[in-house]
PDB file of C-alpha atoms in Angstrom:
ATOM      1  CA  MET A  17       1.018  -6.567  -1.596  1.00  0.00           C
ATOM      2  CA  VAL A  18      -0.392  -6.690  -5.361  1.00  0.00           C
ATOM      3  CA  VAL A  19      -3.999  -7.840  -5.161  1.00  0.00           C
ATOM      4  CA  ALA A  20      -5.617  -8.590  -8.830  1.00  0.00           C
ATOM      5  CA  PHE A  21      -9.184  -8.539  -9.483  1.00  0.00           C
ATOM      6  CA  THR A  22     -10.416 -10.893 -12.458  1.00  0.00           C
ATOM      7  CA  ASP A  23     -13.593 -11.984 -13.714  1.00  0.00           C
ATOM      8  CA  GLY A  24     -13.346 -15.442 -12.414  1.00  0.00           C
ATOM      9  CA  ILE A  25     -16.254 -16.339 -15.116  1.00  0.00           C
ATOM     10  CA  SER A  26     -16.178 -15.270 -18.262  1.00  0.00           C
ATOM     11  CA  GLY A  27     -18.998 -12.322 -18.170  1.00  0.00           C
ATOM     12  CA  GLN A  28     -19.371 -12.241 -14.183  1.00  0.00           C
ATOM     13  CA  LEU A  29     -20.395  -9.245 -12.805  1.00  0.00           C
ATOM     14  CA  GLY A  30     -19.143  -7.277  -9.910  1.00  0.00           C
ATOM     15  CA  THR A  31     -15.558  -7.020 -10.457  1.00  0.00           C
ATOM     16  CA  THR A  32     -14.734  -3.251 -10.889  1.00  0.00           C
ATOM     17  CA  VAL A  33     -17.558  -2.454  -7.921  1.00  0.00           C
ATOM     18  CA  HIS A  34     -16.108  -5.276  -5.700  1.00  0.00           C
ATOM     19  CA  THR A  35     -12.228  -4.169  -6.195  1.00  0.00           C
ATOM     20  CA  ALA A  36     -13.441  -0.334  -5.088  1.00  0.00           C
ATOM     21  CA  LEU A  37     -15.822  -1.336  -2.273  1.00  0.00           C
ATOM     22  CA  LEU A  38     -12.720  -3.801  -0.545  1.00  0.00           C
ATOM     23  CA  ALA A  39      -9.757  -0.624  -1.084  1.00  0.00           C
ATOM     24  CA  LEU A  40     -12.360   1.128   0.694  1.00  0.00           C
ATOM     25  CA  TRP A  41     -12.677  -1.125   3.838  1.00  0.00           C
ATOM     26  CA  THR A  42      -8.959  -1.532   3.606  1.00  0.00           C
ATOM     27  CA  ALA A  43      -8.307   1.792   3.790  1.00  0.00           C
ATOM     28  CA  TYR A  44     -10.480   3.128   6.569  1.00  0.00           C
ATOM     29  CA  MET A  45     -11.652  -0.075   8.488  1.00  0.00           C
ATOM     30  CA  GLU A  46      -8.130  -1.338   8.419  1.00  0.00           C
ATOM     31  CA  LYS A  47      -6.320   1.754   8.073  1.00  0.00           C
ATOM     32  CA  LYS A  48      -3.832   0.933   5.560  1.00  0.00           C
ATOM     33  CA  ASP A  49      -2.129   2.746   3.010  1.00  0.00           C
ATOM     34  CA  THR A  50      -4.006   1.729  -0.416  1.00  0.00           C
ATOM     35  CA  LEU A  51      -4.224   2.666  -4.167  1.00  0.00           C
ATOM     36  CA  VAL A  52      -6.897   1.251  -6.014  1.00  0.00           C
ATOM     37  CA  MET A  53      -6.540   1.242 -10.360  1.00  0.00           C
ATOM     38  CA  SER A  54      -7.157  -0.671 -13.297  1.00  0.00           C
ATOM     39  CA  VAL A  55      -5.284  -1.351 -16.088  1.00  0.00           C
ATOM     40  CA  GLN A  56      -8.023  -1.541 -19.103  1.00  0.00           C
ATOM     41  CA  PRO A  57      -7.951   0.990 -21.620  1.00  0.00           C
ATOM     42  CA  GLY A  58     -11.103   3.125 -22.710  1.00  0.00           C
ATOM     43  CA  ARG A  59     -12.515   2.091 -18.754  1.00  0.00           C
ATOM     44  CA  ARG A  60     -12.892   4.467 -16.383  1.00  0.00           C
ATOM     45  CA  ASP A  61     -15.666   2.442 -14.020  1.00  0.00           C
ATOM     46  CA  LEU A  62     -13.726   2.762 -11.075  1.00  0.00           C
ATOM     47  CA  GLU A  63     -13.439   6.966 -11.317  1.00  0.00           C
ATOM     48  CA  ILE A  64     -17.417   6.675 -12.327  1.00  0.00           C
ATOM     49  CA  TYR A  65     -18.456   4.556  -9.521  1.00  0.00           C
ATOM     50  CA  LEU A  66     -16.459   5.865  -6.733  1.00  0.00           C
ATOM     51  CA  ALA A  67     -16.465   9.916  -7.453  1.00  0.00           C
ATOM     52  CA  GLY A  68     -18.930  10.076 -10.565  1.00  0.00           C
ATOM     53  CA  LEU A  69     -16.623  11.160 -13.540  1.00  0.00           C
ATOM     54  CA  GLN A  70     -18.363  10.739 -16.659  1.00  0.00           C
ATOM     55  CA  ASN A  71     -17.212  10.741 -20.206  1.00  0.00           C
ATOM     56  CA  GLY A  72     -13.723  11.178 -19.042  1.00  0.00           C
ATOM     57  CA  HIS A  73     -14.113  14.644 -17.761  1.00  0.00           C
ATOM     58  CA  GLY A  74     -14.110  15.759 -13.884  1.00  0.00           C
ATOM     59  CA  GLY A  75     -12.354  18.367 -12.231  1.00  0.00           C
ATOM     60  CA  ARG A  76     -10.785  16.143  -9.648  1.00  0.00           C
ATOM     61  CA  TRP A  77      -8.715  14.057 -12.914  1.00  0.00           C
ATOM     62  CA  GLU A  78      -8.046  17.021 -14.902  1.00  0.00           C
ATOM     63  CA  GLY A  79      -4.344  17.772 -15.087  1.00  0.00           C
ATOM     64  CA  GLY A  80      -1.512  15.448 -15.737  1.00  0.00           C
ATOM     65  CA  ASN A  81      -2.560  13.211 -13.030  1.00  0.00           C
ATOM     66  CA  GLY A  82      -2.843   9.218 -13.637  1.00  0.00           C
ATOM     67  CA  ILE A  83      -1.601   5.979 -15.353  1.00  0.00           C
ATOM     68  CA  GLU A  84      -0.042   7.716 -18.160  1.00  0.00           C
ATOM     69  CA  ALA A  85       2.005  10.340 -15.758  1.00  0.00           C
ATOM     70  CA  LEU A  86       3.076   7.648 -13.488  1.00  0.00           C
ATOM     71  CA  ARG A  87       4.279   5.761 -16.578  1.00  0.00           C
ATOM     72  CA  LYS A  88       6.523   9.069 -17.673  1.00  0.00           C
ATOM     73  CA  LEU A  89       7.545   9.738 -13.961  1.00  0.00           C
ATOM     74  CA  VAL A  90       8.714   5.635 -13.598  1.00  0.00           C
ATOM     75  CA  ARG A  91      11.049   5.936 -17.432  1.00  0.00           C
ATOM     76  CA  ALA A  92      12.371   8.768 -16.050  1.00  0.00           C
ATOM     77  CA  GLY A  93      13.253   7.201 -12.309  1.00  0.00           C
ATOM     78  CA  LEU A  94      11.750  10.191 -10.626  1.00  0.00           C
ATOM     79  CA  ALA A  95       9.203   7.953  -8.815  1.00  0.00           C
ATOM     80  CA  ASP A  96       9.689   8.940  -5.246  1.00  0.00           C
ATOM     81  CA  ARG A  97       7.170   9.447  -2.964  1.00  0.00           C
ATOM     82  CA  ASP A  98       6.161  13.613  -3.732  1.00  0.00           C
ATOM     83  CA  GLY A  99       6.139  12.365  -7.280  1.00  0.00           C
ATOM     84  CA  VAL A 100       3.666   9.411  -7.019  1.00  0.00           C
ATOM     85  CA  LYS A 101       1.602  11.706  -5.001  1.00  0.00           C
ATOM     86  CA  GLU A 102       1.023  14.062  -7.989  1.00  0.00           C
ATOM     87  CA  CYS A 103      -0.076  11.268 -10.646  1.00  0.00           C
ATOM     88  CA  VAL A 104      -2.880  10.031  -7.891  1.00  0.00           C
ATOM     89  CA  THR A 105      -6.513  11.069  -6.272  1.00  0.00           C
ATOM     90  CA  GLU A 106      -7.000  11.344  -2.897  1.00  0.00           C
ATOM     91  CA  PHE A 107      -9.650   9.892  -0.808  1.00  0.00           C
ATOM     92  CA  GLY A 108      -8.708  10.614   2.523  1.00  0.00           C
ATOM     93  CA  LYS A 109      -5.967   9.684   4.751  1.00  0.00           C
ATOM     94  CA  HIS A 110      -5.266   6.300   3.244  1.00  0.00           C
ATOM     95  CA  LEU A 111      -6.977   5.685  -0.077  1.00  0.00           C
ATOM     96  CA  ASP A 112      -5.489   7.003  -3.503  1.00  0.00           C
ATOM     97  CA  LEU A 113      -7.175   6.171  -6.896  1.00  0.00           C
ATOM     98  CA  LEU A 114      -4.889   6.272  -9.890  1.00  0.00           C
ATOM     99  CA  PRO A 115      -6.691   7.056 -12.767  1.00  0.00           C
ATOM    100  CA  GLY A 116      -7.271   4.961 -16.189  1.00  0.00           C
ATOM    101  CA  GLN A 117      -6.018   7.837 -18.335  1.00  0.00           C
ATOM    102  CA  PHE A 118      -3.966   5.570 -21.296  1.00  0.00           C
ATOM    103  CA  TYR A 119      -2.697   8.250 -23.775  1.00  0.00           C
ATOM    104  CA  ASP A 120      -4.604   6.201 -26.020  1.00  0.00           C
ATOM    105  CA  THR A 121      -6.073   2.595 -26.458  1.00  0.00           C
ATOM    106  CA  ASP A 122      -3.817   1.361 -29.591  1.00  0.00           C
ATOM    107  CA  ARG A 123      -1.631  -1.381 -29.695  1.00  0.00           C
ATOM    108  CA  ARG A 124       1.572   1.394 -29.252  1.00  0.00           C
ATOM    109  CA  THR A 125      -0.072   2.405 -26.113  1.00  0.00           C
ATOM    110  CA  LEU A 126      -0.304  -1.653 -24.673  1.00  0.00           C
ATOM    111  CA  ARG A 127       3.500  -1.902 -25.876  1.00  0.00           C
ATOM    112  CA  ASP A 128       4.518   0.729 -24.224  1.00  0.00           C
ATOM    113  CA  TYR A 129       2.844   0.024 -20.927  1.00  0.00           C
ATOM    114  CA  ARG A 130       4.079  -3.308 -21.144  1.00  0.00           C
ATOM    115  CA  GLU A 131       7.632  -2.366 -21.061  1.00  0.00           C
ATOM    116  CA  SER A 132       6.999   0.160 -18.270  1.00  0.00           C
ATOM    117  CA  LEU A 133       4.245  -1.944 -16.140  1.00  0.00           C
ATOM    118  CA  CYS A 134       6.211  -3.945 -13.654  1.00  0.00           C
ATOM    119  CA  ASP A 135       8.303  -0.933 -12.749  1.00  0.00           C
ATOM    120  CA  MET A 136       5.001   1.415 -12.383  1.00  0.00           C
ATOM    121  CA  LEU A 137       3.798  -1.384  -9.685  1.00  0.00           C
ATOM    122  CA  TYR A 138       7.388  -2.275  -8.177  1.00  0.00           C
ATOM    123  CA  GLU A 139       7.369   1.582  -7.311  1.00  0.00           C
ATOM    124  CA  LEU A 140       3.833   1.804  -5.961  1.00  0.00           C
ATOM    125  CA  GLU A 141       4.793  -0.934  -3.706  1.00  0.00           C
ATOM    126  CA  ARG A 142       7.138   0.666  -2.454  1.00  0.00           C
ATOM    127  CA  GLN A 143       4.260   3.640  -1.323  1.00  0.00           C
ATOM    128  CA  TYR A 144       1.299   1.724  -0.280  1.00  0.00           C
ATOM    129  CA  GLY A 145       1.058  -1.471   1.347  1.00  0.00           C
ATOM    130  CA  TYR A 146      -2.032  -2.833  -0.830  1.00  0.00           C
ATOM    131  CA  VAL A 147      -2.599  -2.001  -4.644  1.00  0.00           C
ATOM    132  CA  PHE A 148      -5.818  -3.427  -5.585  1.00  0.00           C
ATOM    133  CA  CYS A 149      -6.028  -3.610  -9.379  1.00  0.00           C
ATOM    134  CA  ASP A 150      -9.043  -4.423 -11.411  1.00  0.00           C
ATOM    135  CA  VAL A 151      -7.464  -6.597 -14.582  1.00  0.00           C
ATOM    136  CA  GLY A 152     -11.150  -8.016 -15.731  1.00  0.00           C
ATOM    137  CA  ASP A 153     -11.187 -10.601 -17.848  1.00  0.00           C
ATOM    138  CA  GLU A 154      -7.630 -12.231 -17.398  1.00  0.00           C
ATOM    139  CA  GLU A 155      -7.131 -11.959 -21.148  1.00  0.00           C
ATOM    140  CA  GLY A 156      -5.578  -8.547 -22.057  1.00  0.00           C
ATOM    141  CA  GLU A 157      -1.512  -8.108 -22.065  1.00  0.00           C
ATOM    142  CA  LEU A 158      -1.664  -5.950 -19.466  1.00  0.00           C
ATOM    143  CA  ALA A 159      -3.714  -8.039 -17.287  1.00  0.00           C
ATOM    144  CA  ASP A 160      -1.558 -11.166 -17.589  1.00  0.00           C
ATOM    145  CA  ILE A 161       1.718  -8.633 -16.274  1.00  0.00           C
ATOM    146  CA  VAL A 162      -0.297  -7.527 -13.380  1.00  0.00           C
ATOM    147  CA  THR A 163      -1.618 -11.612 -12.720  1.00  0.00           C
ATOM    148  CA  LYS A 164       1.977 -12.669 -12.729  1.00  0.00           C
ATOM    149  CA  LYS A 165       3.418  -9.797 -10.668  1.00  0.00           C
ATOM    150  CA  ALA A 166       0.526 -10.751  -7.919  1.00  0.00           C
ATOM    151  CA  ASP A 167       0.675 -11.697  -4.508  1.00  0.00           C
ATOM    152  CA  LEU A 168      -3.439 -12.699  -4.416  1.00  0.00           C
ATOM    153  CA  ILE A 169      -5.721 -13.176  -7.004  1.00  0.00           C
ATOM    154  CA  VAL A 170      -9.320 -12.291  -6.232  1.00  0.00           C
ATOM    155  CA  ARG A 171     -11.556 -14.538  -8.519  1.00  0.00           C
ATOM    156  CA  ASN A 172     -15.048 -13.212  -8.849  1.00  0.00           C
ATOM    157  CA  ILE A 173     -17.492 -15.958  -9.419  1.00  0.00           C
ATOM    158  CA  GLY A 174     -21.322 -16.455  -9.054  1.00  0.00           C
ATOM    159  CA  GLN A 175     -23.553 -19.288  -7.996  1.00  0.00           C
ATOM    160  CA  ASP A 176     -24.141 -21.444 -11.234  1.00  0.00           C
ATOM    161  CA  THR A 177     -22.346 -24.447 -11.108  1.00  0.00           C
ATOM    162  CA  LYS A 178     -21.468 -25.147 -14.719  1.00  0.00           C
ATOM    163  CA  ASN A 179     -19.061 -22.536 -15.048  1.00  0.00           C
ATOM    164  CA  LEU A 180     -16.748 -23.356 -11.465  1.00  0.00           C
ATOM    165  CA  PRO A 181     -15.448 -26.533 -12.503  1.00  0.00           C
ATOM    166  CA  GLU A 182     -13.481 -24.708 -15.615  1.00  0.00           C
ATOM    167  CA  CYS A 183     -12.927 -21.753 -13.193  1.00  0.00           C
ATOM    168  CA  PHE A 184     -11.463 -24.052 -10.947  1.00  0.00           C
ATOM    169  CA  GLN A 185      -9.394 -25.411 -13.237  1.00  0.00           C
ATOM    170  CA  GLU A 186      -8.268 -22.239 -14.807  1.00  0.00           C
ATOM    171  CA  SER A 187      -7.025 -21.297 -11.393  1.00  0.00           C
ATOM    172  CA  GLN A 188      -4.792 -24.655 -11.006  1.00  0.00           C
ATOM    173  CA  ASN A 189      -3.359 -24.224 -14.096  1.00  0.00           C
ATOM    174  CA  ARG A 190      -2.496 -20.417 -14.373  1.00  0.00           C
ATOM    175  CA  TYR A 191      -2.221 -19.890 -10.516  1.00  0.00           C
ATOM    176  CA  LYS A 192      -0.448 -23.101  -9.364  1.00  0.00           C
ATOM    177  CA  ASP A 193       2.070 -20.392  -7.769  1.00  0.00           C
ATOM    178  CA  ILE A 194      -0.578 -17.795  -6.230  1.00  0.00           C
ATOM    179  CA  PRO A 195      -2.720 -18.046  -3.880  1.00  0.00           C
ATOM    180  CA  VAL A 196      -6.480 -17.405  -5.456  1.00  0.00           C
ATOM    181  CA  PHE A 197      -9.305 -16.305  -3.336  1.00  0.00           C
ATOM    182  CA  TYR A 198     -12.966 -16.679  -4.916  1.00  0.00           C
ATOM    183  CA  LEU A 199     -15.419 -14.039  -3.953  1.00  0.00           C
ATOM    184  CA  ILE A 200     -19.151 -14.749  -4.928  1.00  0.00           C
ATOM    185  CA  GLY A 201     -21.141 -11.471  -6.136  1.00  0.00           C
ATOM    186  CA  CYS A 202     -24.955 -11.121  -6.288  1.00  0.00           C
ATOM    187  CA  TYR A 203     -25.266 -13.936  -3.555  1.00  0.00           C
ATOM    188  CA  ASP A 204     -28.261 -15.526  -2.777  1.00  0.00           C
ATOM    189  CA  ASP A 205     -28.201 -17.344   0.221  1.00  0.00           C
ATOM    190  CA  GLN A 206     -31.629 -18.821  -0.363  1.00  0.00           C
ATOM    191  CA  SER A 207     -29.950 -20.871  -3.408  1.00  0.00           C
ATOM    192  CA  LYS A 208     -29.546 -24.460  -2.910  1.00  0.00           C
ATOM    193  CA  TYR A 209     -26.102 -23.914  -4.399  1.00  0.00           C
ATOM    194  CA  ASN A 210     -25.479 -21.383  -0.929  1.00  0.00           C
ATOM    195  CA  ILE A 211     -21.829 -20.977  -0.098  1.00  0.00           C
ATOM    196  CA  TYR A 212     -21.960 -23.884   2.100  1.00  0.00           C
ATOM    197  CA  ASN A 213     -23.268 -26.427  -0.220  1.00  0.00           C
ATOM    198  CA  LEU A 214     -20.538 -25.201  -2.867  1.00  0.00           C
ATOM    199  CA  ARG A 215     -18.092 -25.514  -0.394  1.00  0.00           C
ATOM    200  CA  HIS A 216     -19.201 -28.935   0.404  1.00  0.00           C
ATOM    201  CA  CYS A 217     -19.343 -30.082  -3.320  1.00  0.00           C
ATOM    202  CA  TYR A 218     -16.279 -28.396  -4.368  1.00  0.00           C
ATOM    203  CA  ARG A 219     -13.307 -29.070  -2.694  1.00  0.00           C
ATOM    204  CA  GLN A 220     -11.331 -25.890  -4.173  1.00  0.00           C
ATOM    205  CA  LEU A 221     -13.449 -23.816  -1.736  1.00  0.00           C
ATOM    206  CA  SER A 222     -12.671 -23.485   2.033  1.00  0.00           C
ATOM    207  CA  ALA A 223     -13.759 -21.217   4.296  1.00  0.00           C
ATOM    208  CA  ALA A 224     -10.059 -19.065   4.447  1.00  0.00           C
ATOM    209  CA  ASN A 225     -10.394 -18.705   0.705  1.00  0.00           C
ATOM    210  CA  SER A 226     -14.012 -17.867  -0.426  1.00  0.00           C
ATOM    211  CA  ALA A 227     -16.786 -15.340   0.358  1.00  0.00           C
ATOM    212  CA  CYS A 228     -19.820 -13.799  -0.739  1.00  0.00           C
ATOM    213  CA  LEU A 229     -21.179 -10.712  -1.327  1.00  0.00           C
ATOM    214  CA  PRO A 230     -25.037 -10.088  -1.647  1.00  0.00           C
ATOM    215  CA  TYR A 231     -26.912  -8.338  -4.469  1.00  0.00           C
ATOM    216  CA  CYS A 232     -27.719  -4.767  -2.732  1.00  0.00           C
ATOM    217  CA  THR A 233     -29.620  -2.040  -4.468  1.00  0.00           C
ATOM    218  CA  GLU A 234     -28.472   0.845  -2.992  1.00  0.00           C
ATOM    219  CA  ILE A 235     -24.749  -0.033  -3.993  1.00  0.00           C
ATOM    220  CA  ARG A 236     -25.955  -0.867  -7.177  1.00  0.00           C
ATOM    221  CA  ASP A 237     -27.346   3.035  -7.557  1.00  0.00           C
ATOM    222  CA  ALA A 238     -23.834   4.270  -5.863  1.00  0.00           C
ATOM    223  CA  CYS A 239     -22.334   3.403  -8.335  1.00  0.00           C
ATOM    224  CA  LEU A 240     -24.645   4.157 -11.320  1.00  0.00           C
ATOM    225  CA  ASP A 241     -24.981   7.949  -9.398  1.00  0.00           C
ATOM    226  CA  GLY A 242     -20.765   8.070  -8.935  1.00  0.00           C
ATOM    227  CA  LYS A 243     -21.492   8.031  -5.459  1.00  0.00           C
ATOM    228  CA  LEU A 244     -19.978   4.718  -3.918  1.00  0.00           C
ATOM    229  CA  PHE A 245     -17.560   6.610  -1.934  1.00  0.00           C
ATOM    230  CA  ALA A 246     -20.191   8.854  -0.497  1.00  0.00           C
ATOM    231  CA  VAL A 247     -22.746   5.518   0.533  1.00  0.00           C
ATOM    232  CA  PHE A 248     -19.289   3.974   2.532  1.00  0.00           C
ATOM    233  CA  GLY A 249     -18.849   7.258   3.889  1.00  0.00           C
ATOM    234  CA  ARG A 250     -22.223   7.411   5.069  1.00  0.00           C
ATOM    235  CA  TRP A 251     -22.578   3.942   6.776  1.00  0.00           C
ATOM    236  CA  ARG A 252     -19.171   4.449   8.476  1.00  0.00           C
ATOM    237  CA  ALA A 253     -20.957   7.577   9.993  1.00  0.00           C
ATOM    238  CA  GLY A 254     -24.185   5.185  11.555  1.00  0.00           C
ATOM    239  CA  ARG A 255     -26.374   6.473   8.505  1.00  0.00           C
ATOM    240  CA  ALA A 256     -27.069   3.978   6.874  1.00  0.00           C
ATOM    241  CA  ALA A 257     -30.516   1.691   6.242  1.00  0.00           C
ATOM    242  CA  ALA A 258     -30.461  -2.217   7.197  1.00  0.00           C
ATOM    243  CA  PRO A 259     -30.309  -3.776   4.104  1.00  0.00           C
ATOM    244  CA  LEU A 260     -26.740  -1.621   3.451  1.00  0.00           C
ATOM    245  CA  SER A 261     -25.577  -2.015   6.853  1.00  0.00           C
ATOM    246  CA  ALA A 262     -26.349  -5.998   6.126  1.00  0.00           C
ATOM    247  CA  PHE A 263     -23.906  -6.010   3.487  1.00  0.00           C
ATOM    248  CA  PHE A 264     -21.089  -4.431   4.919  1.00  0.00           C
ATOM    249  CA  GLU A 265     -21.115  -6.866   7.394  1.00  0.00           C
ATOM    250  CA  LYS A 266     -20.232  -8.937   4.683  1.00  0.00           C
ATOM    251  CA  LEU A 267     -18.006  -6.847   3.380  1.00  0.00           C
ATOM    252  CA  GLY A 268     -15.605  -6.663   6.254  1.00  0.00           C
ATOM    253  CA  ILE A 269     -16.030 -10.480   6.872  1.00  0.00           C
ATOM    254  CA  ALA A 270     -14.767 -10.904   3.173  1.00  0.00           C
ATOM    255  CA  ALA A 271     -11.927  -8.255   3.833  1.00  0.00           C
ATOM    256  CA  GLY A 272     -10.668  -9.893   6.796  1.00  0.00           C
ATOM    257  CA  LYS A 273     -10.439 -14.031   5.121  1.00  0.00           C
ATOM    258  CA  LEU A 274      -9.031 -11.687   1.941  1.00  0.00           C
ATOM    259  CA  LEU A 275      -6.196 -10.302   3.740  1.00  0.00           C
ATOM    260  CA  ALA A 276      -5.515 -12.943   5.894  1.00  0.00           C
ATOM    261  CA  LEU A 277      -5.133 -15.031   2.937  1.00  0.00           C
ATOM    262  CA  GLY A 278      -2.431 -12.758   1.401  1.00  0.00           C
ATOM    263  CA  LYS A 279      -0.714 -12.266   4.199  1.00  0.00           C
ATOM    264  CA  ALA A 280      -0.274 -16.263   4.624  1.00  0.00           C
ATOM    265  CA  GLY A 281       0.723 -17.362   0.992  1.00  0.00           C
ATOM    266  CA  GLY A 282       1.525 -14.158  -0.667  1.00  0.00           C
ATOM    267  CA  ARG A 283       4.728 -13.608  -1.976  1.00  0.00           C
ATOM    268  CA  GLY A 284       5.211 -10.098   0.086  1.00  0.00           C
TER     269      GLY A 284
END
């Protein structure tokens, strides 16, 4: 199943970290083979957040792995399980990262990936139960390919109600044949625009297709420090403070709803 994570509202923060966190949860708590990736040439935020890759350099990513290696493998017809594993970075038993090592960020790169990306996603789906892909603002050419292939769209939104009607209209126009899940980031449960009132005001939001994640300072710091994977491991080991535990409780609720919606309405 391909799950595309998008900036449902322009400029909305949190899409990349939500992609990483829900991939971690699906892999370690649901024990599903999961791959996490991005199709935004020139951005390496997933790698930075999970394990501290900085400025395009880091021992775990040096060598021939990454999205460009996978593209060449698929073009050569050699994308078996062992070949795909050579392209990814493993985070334990069930989670792999496909580093965003595009060979360049120019128009030629986009042309080459436009020609190959559908086949790449097909091969990844053969090897993984879930492929979580950060597509950003949905406007890029590669983002369009992923969202058309996706079984589920996750649109990251906020509590700013002036932008929500446009977001819902976009979903209706662009994703009318694909289930859409709305994830409210940096959620403030004290606001009058809490999840319950938003569902009451907007029929597009239901208990099944929406969830919220509160702002968490420790999660934000972990992303900046490149220690998101380590912080998740500390929580799993029972060594997290109360605010972090509360955050992961909400993450578990969001993950359960997201996966249930994908299974109920996805294409696969």
